[in-house]
Amino acid sequence: LYASLQKLWSGLRTPAAVQVEILESLVNAADPSANMVTLFQHYNEQLSAQLPLIQMSTRREYLKFRIKTLRRFASEGGSSPNKQSDVKMEELEEEFQKHMAEFGTLDQRLEQGISGYNERFGLRFLFDGKDYLEVIHQDIAAEQALSDIDEKLKKLEAHEENQEP
């Protein structure tokens, strides 16, 4: 069990202070044999449950960064009239759509996984010190607002094109 715990701590980059705190709580258990094993197993289960959530959260953060970068690039470089630029923009749009699809899938999987983790262990799942379920919900709200703005801009552009002689 201890080797498994060390491996999880290493993979999760658990701070030394947290490791010491957990080990002290294990050592100070009233009945070292029964309580220690129970506490150890529970903590091991908790870390094992965190690992896939952290992996998905890390991937989600990468995708979020990449999507933001692609949007910025499209808004800055999307007005060039040459053919090579059009091909590049098509490739970027394809990459953007792939990332958005994966991002949506990760959101669904993370919402389910984090809710299950929170319920199972009676704790809030944190990623980079933040309640990650809240981060996901904030990102979803921001994405919806951005989508609403994009839709309004498209309608405004279409209306202006219809107004021109």
CSV table of C-alpha atoms in Angstrom, one decimal:
chain,number,residue,atom,x,y,z
A,1,LEU,CA,0.0,0.0,0.0
A,2,TYR,CA,2.8,2.5,0.9
A,3,ALA,CA,4.5,2.0,-2.5
A,4,SER,CA,1.2,2.7,-4.2
A,5,LEU,CA,0.7,5.8,-2.1
A,6,GLN,CA,4.1,7.1,-2.9
A,7,LYS,CA,3.5,6.5,-6.6
A,8,LEU,CA,0.2,8.5,-6.4
A,9,TRP,CA,1.8,11.3,-4.4
A,10,SER,CA,4.6,11.5,-7.0
A,11,GLY,CA,2.1,11.5,-9.9
A,12,LEU,CA,-0.2,14.1,-8.3
A,13,ARG,CA,2.8,16.2,-7.1
A,14,THR,CA,1.4,16.2,-3.6
A,15,PRO,CA,3.3,18.8,-1.4
A,16,ALA,CA,5.6,17.3,1.2
A,17,ALA,CA,3.7,19.1,4.0
A,18,VAL,CA,0.5,17.3,3.0
A,19,GLN,CA,2.3,13.9,2.9
A,20,VAL,CA,3.7,14.5,6.4
A,21,GLU,CA,0.3,15.5,7.7
A,22,ILE,CA,-1.3,12.3,6.3
A,23,LEU,CA,1.5,10.1,7.6
A,24,GLU,CA,1.3,11.7,11.1
A,25,SER,CA,-2.5,11.1,11.2
A,26,LEU,CA,-1.8,7.4,10.3
A,27,VAL,CA,0.9,7.1,12.9
A,28,ASN,CA,-1.3,8.8,15.6
A,29,ALA,CA,-4.3,6.5,15.0
A,30,ALA,CA,-5.6,5.0,18.2
A,31,ASP,CA,-5.3,1.4,17.2
A,32,PRO,CA,-2.4,1.4,14.7
A,33,SER,CA,-3.1,-1.9,13.1
A,34,ALA,CA,-6.8,-1.6,12.3
A,35,ASN,CA,-7.2,2.2,12.1
A,36,MET,CA,-4.0,2.8,10.3
A,37,VAL,CA,-4.9,0.3,7.6
A,38,THR,CA,-8.4,1.7,7.2
A,39,LEU,CA,-7.1,5.3,7.0
A,40,PHE,CA,-4.4,4.3,4.6
A,41,GLN,CA,-6.8,2.5,2.4
A,42,HIS,CA,-9.3,5.4,2.4
A,43,TYR,CA,-6.6,7.9,1.5
A,44,ASN,CA,-5.2,5.7,-1.2
A,45,GLU,CA,-8.7,5.3,-2.7
A,46,GLN,CA,-9.1,9.1,-2.5
A,47,LEU,CA,-5.9,9.7,-4.4
A,48,SER,CA,-6.6,7.0,-6.9
A,49,ALA,CA,-10.0,8.7,-7.6
A,50,GLN,CA,-8.3,12.1,-8.0
A,51,LEU,CA,-5.7,10.9,-10.6
A,52,PRO,CA,-8.0,10.5,-13.6
A,53,LEU,CA,-9.8,13.8,-12.7
A,54,ILE,CA,-6.5,15.6,-12.6
A,55,GLN,CA,-5.4,14.1,-15.9
A,56,MET,CA,-8.7,15.2,-17.6
A,57,SER,CA,-8.5,18.6,-15.9
A,58,THR,CA,-5.0,19.1,-17.2
A,59,ARG,CA,-6.1,18.1,-20.7
A,60,ARG,CA,-9.1,20.5,-20.4
A,61,GLU,CA,-6.9,23.4,-19.4
A,62,TYR,CA,-4.6,22.7,-22.4
A,63,LEU,CA,-7.6,22.7,-24.7
A,64,LYS,CA,-8.9,25.9,-23.2
A,65,PHE,CA,-5.6,27.6,-23.8
A,66,ARG,CA,-5.4,26.2,-27.4
A,67,ILE,CA,-9.0,27.3,-28.2
A,68,LYS,CA,-8.3,30.8,-26.8
A,69,THR,CA,-5.1,31.0,-28.9
A,70,LEU,CA,-7.0,29.8,-32.1
A,71,ARG,CA,-9.7,32.4,-31.5
A,72,ARG,CA,-7.2,35.2,-31.1
A,73,PHE,CA,-5.3,34.1,-34.2
A,74,ALA,CA,-8.5,33.9,-36.2
A,75,SER,CA,-9.6,37.4,-35.1
A,76,GLU,CA,-6.2,38.9,-35.9
A,77,GLY,CA,-5.3,37.1,-39.1
A,78,GLY,CA,-8.6,36.2,-40.6
A,79,SER,CA,-8.9,39.2,-42.9
A,80,SER,CA,-6.0,38.4,-45.3
A,81,PRO,CA,-7.3,37.9,-48.8
A,82,ASN,CA,-4.6,35.5,-50.2
A,83,LYS,CA,-5.3,31.8,-51.0
A,84,GLN,CA,-2.6,30.4,-48.7
A,85,SER,CA,-4.2,32.3,-45.8
A,86,ASP,CA,-7.6,30.8,-46.6
A,87,VAL,CA,-6.1,27.2,-46.5
A,88,LYS,CA,-4.4,28.0,-43.1
A,89,MET,CA,-7.7,29.4,-41.8
A,90,GLU,CA,-9.6,26.3,-42.9
A,91,GLU,CA,-7.0,24.1,-41.0
A,92,LEU,CA,-7.3,26.3,-37.9
A,93,GLU,CA,-11.1,26.1,-38.1
A,94,GLU,CA,-10.9,22.3,-38.3
A,95,GLU,CA,-8.5,22.2,-35.4
A,96,PHE,CA,-10.8,24.5,-33.5
A,97,GLN,CA,-13.8,22.4,-34.1
A,98,LYS,CA,-11.9,19.2,-33.0
A,99,HIS,CA,-10.8,20.9,-29.8
A,100,MET,CA,-14.3,22.2,-29.0
A,101,ALA,CA,-15.8,18.8,-29.4
A,102,GLU,CA,-13.2,17.2,-27.1
A,103,PHE,CA,-13.6,20.1,-24.7
A,104,GLY,CA,-17.4,19.5,-24.5
A,105,THR,CA,-16.8,15.8,-23.9
A,106,LEU,CA,-14.3,16.5,-21.2
A,107,ASP,CA,-16.7,18.9,-19.5
A,108,GLN,CA,-19.4,16.2,-19.4
A,109,ARG,CA,-17.0,13.5,-18.1
A,110,LEU,CA,-15.4,15.9,-15.5
A,111,GLU,CA,-18.8,17.0,-14.2
A,112,GLN,CA,-19.9,13.4,-13.7
A,113,GLY,CA,-16.5,12.4,-12.3
A,114,ILE,CA,-16.1,15.3,-9.9
A,115,SER,CA,-19.7,15.1,-8.7
A,116,GLY,CA,-19.1,11.4,-7.9
A,117,TYR,CA,-15.8,12.2,-6.2
A,118,ASN,CA,-17.4,14.9,-4.1
A,119,GLU,CA,-20.2,12.7,-3.1
A,120,ARG,CA,-18.1,9.6,-2.4
A,121,PHE,CA,-15.4,11.3,-0.3
A,122,GLY,CA,-17.4,14.3,1.1
A,123,LEU,CA,-14.8,16.7,-0.2
A,124,ARG,CA,-14.6,19.2,-3.0
A,125,PHE,CA,-12.3,18.3,-5.8
A,126,LEU,CA,-9.7,21.0,-6.2
A,127,PHE,CA,-7.5,21.6,-9.2
A,128,ASP,CA,-4.8,24.3,-8.9
A,129,GLY,CA,-6.4,25.2,-5.6
A,130,LYS,CA,-9.8,25.9,-7.1
A,131,ASP,CA,-13.1,24.1,-6.9
A,132,TYR,CA,-12.9,22.7,-10.4
A,133,LEU,CA,-16.6,22.0,-10.8
A,134,GLU,CA,-17.2,25.8,-10.3
A,135,VAL,CA,-14.5,26.6,-12.8
A,136,ILE,CA,-16.2,24.3,-15.4
A,137,HIS,CA,-19.6,26.0,-14.7
A,138,GLN,CA,-18.0,29.5,-15.0
A,139,ASP,CA,-16.3,28.5,-18.3
A,140,ILE,CA,-19.6,27.1,-19.7
A,141,ALA,CA,-21.4,30.4,-18.8
A,142,ALA,CA,-18.6,32.4,-20.4
A,143,GLU,CA,-18.7,30.3,-23.5
A,144,GLN,CA,-22.4,30.8,-23.8
A,145,ALA,CA,-22.1,34.5,-23.4
A,146,LEU,CA,-19.4,34.6,-26.1
A,147,SER,CA,-21.6,32.5,-28.4
A,148,ASP,CA,-24.5,34.9,-27.8
A,149,ILE,CA,-22.3,37.8,-28.7
A,150,ASP,CA,-21.0,36.1,-31.9
A,151,GLU,CA,-24.6,35.4,-32.9
A,152,LYS,CA,-25.7,39.0,-32.4
A,153,LEU,CA,-22.6,40.2,-34.4
A,154,LYS,CA,-23.5,37.9,-37.3
A,155,LYS,CA,-27.1,39.1,-37.3
A,156,LEU,CA,-25.8,42.7,-37.3
A,157,GLU,CA,-23.4,42.1,-40.1
A,158,ALA,CA,-26.2,40.4,-42.2
A,159,HIS,CA,-28.5,43.3,-41.5
A,160,GLU,CA,-25.8,45.8,-42.6
A,161,GLU,CA,-25.1,43.8,-45.8
A,162,ASN,CA,-28.8,43.9,-46.6
A,163,GLN,CA,-28.9,47.7,-46.1
A,164,GLU,CA,-26.1,48.5,-48.5
A,165,PRO,CA,-27.1,49.3,-52.1
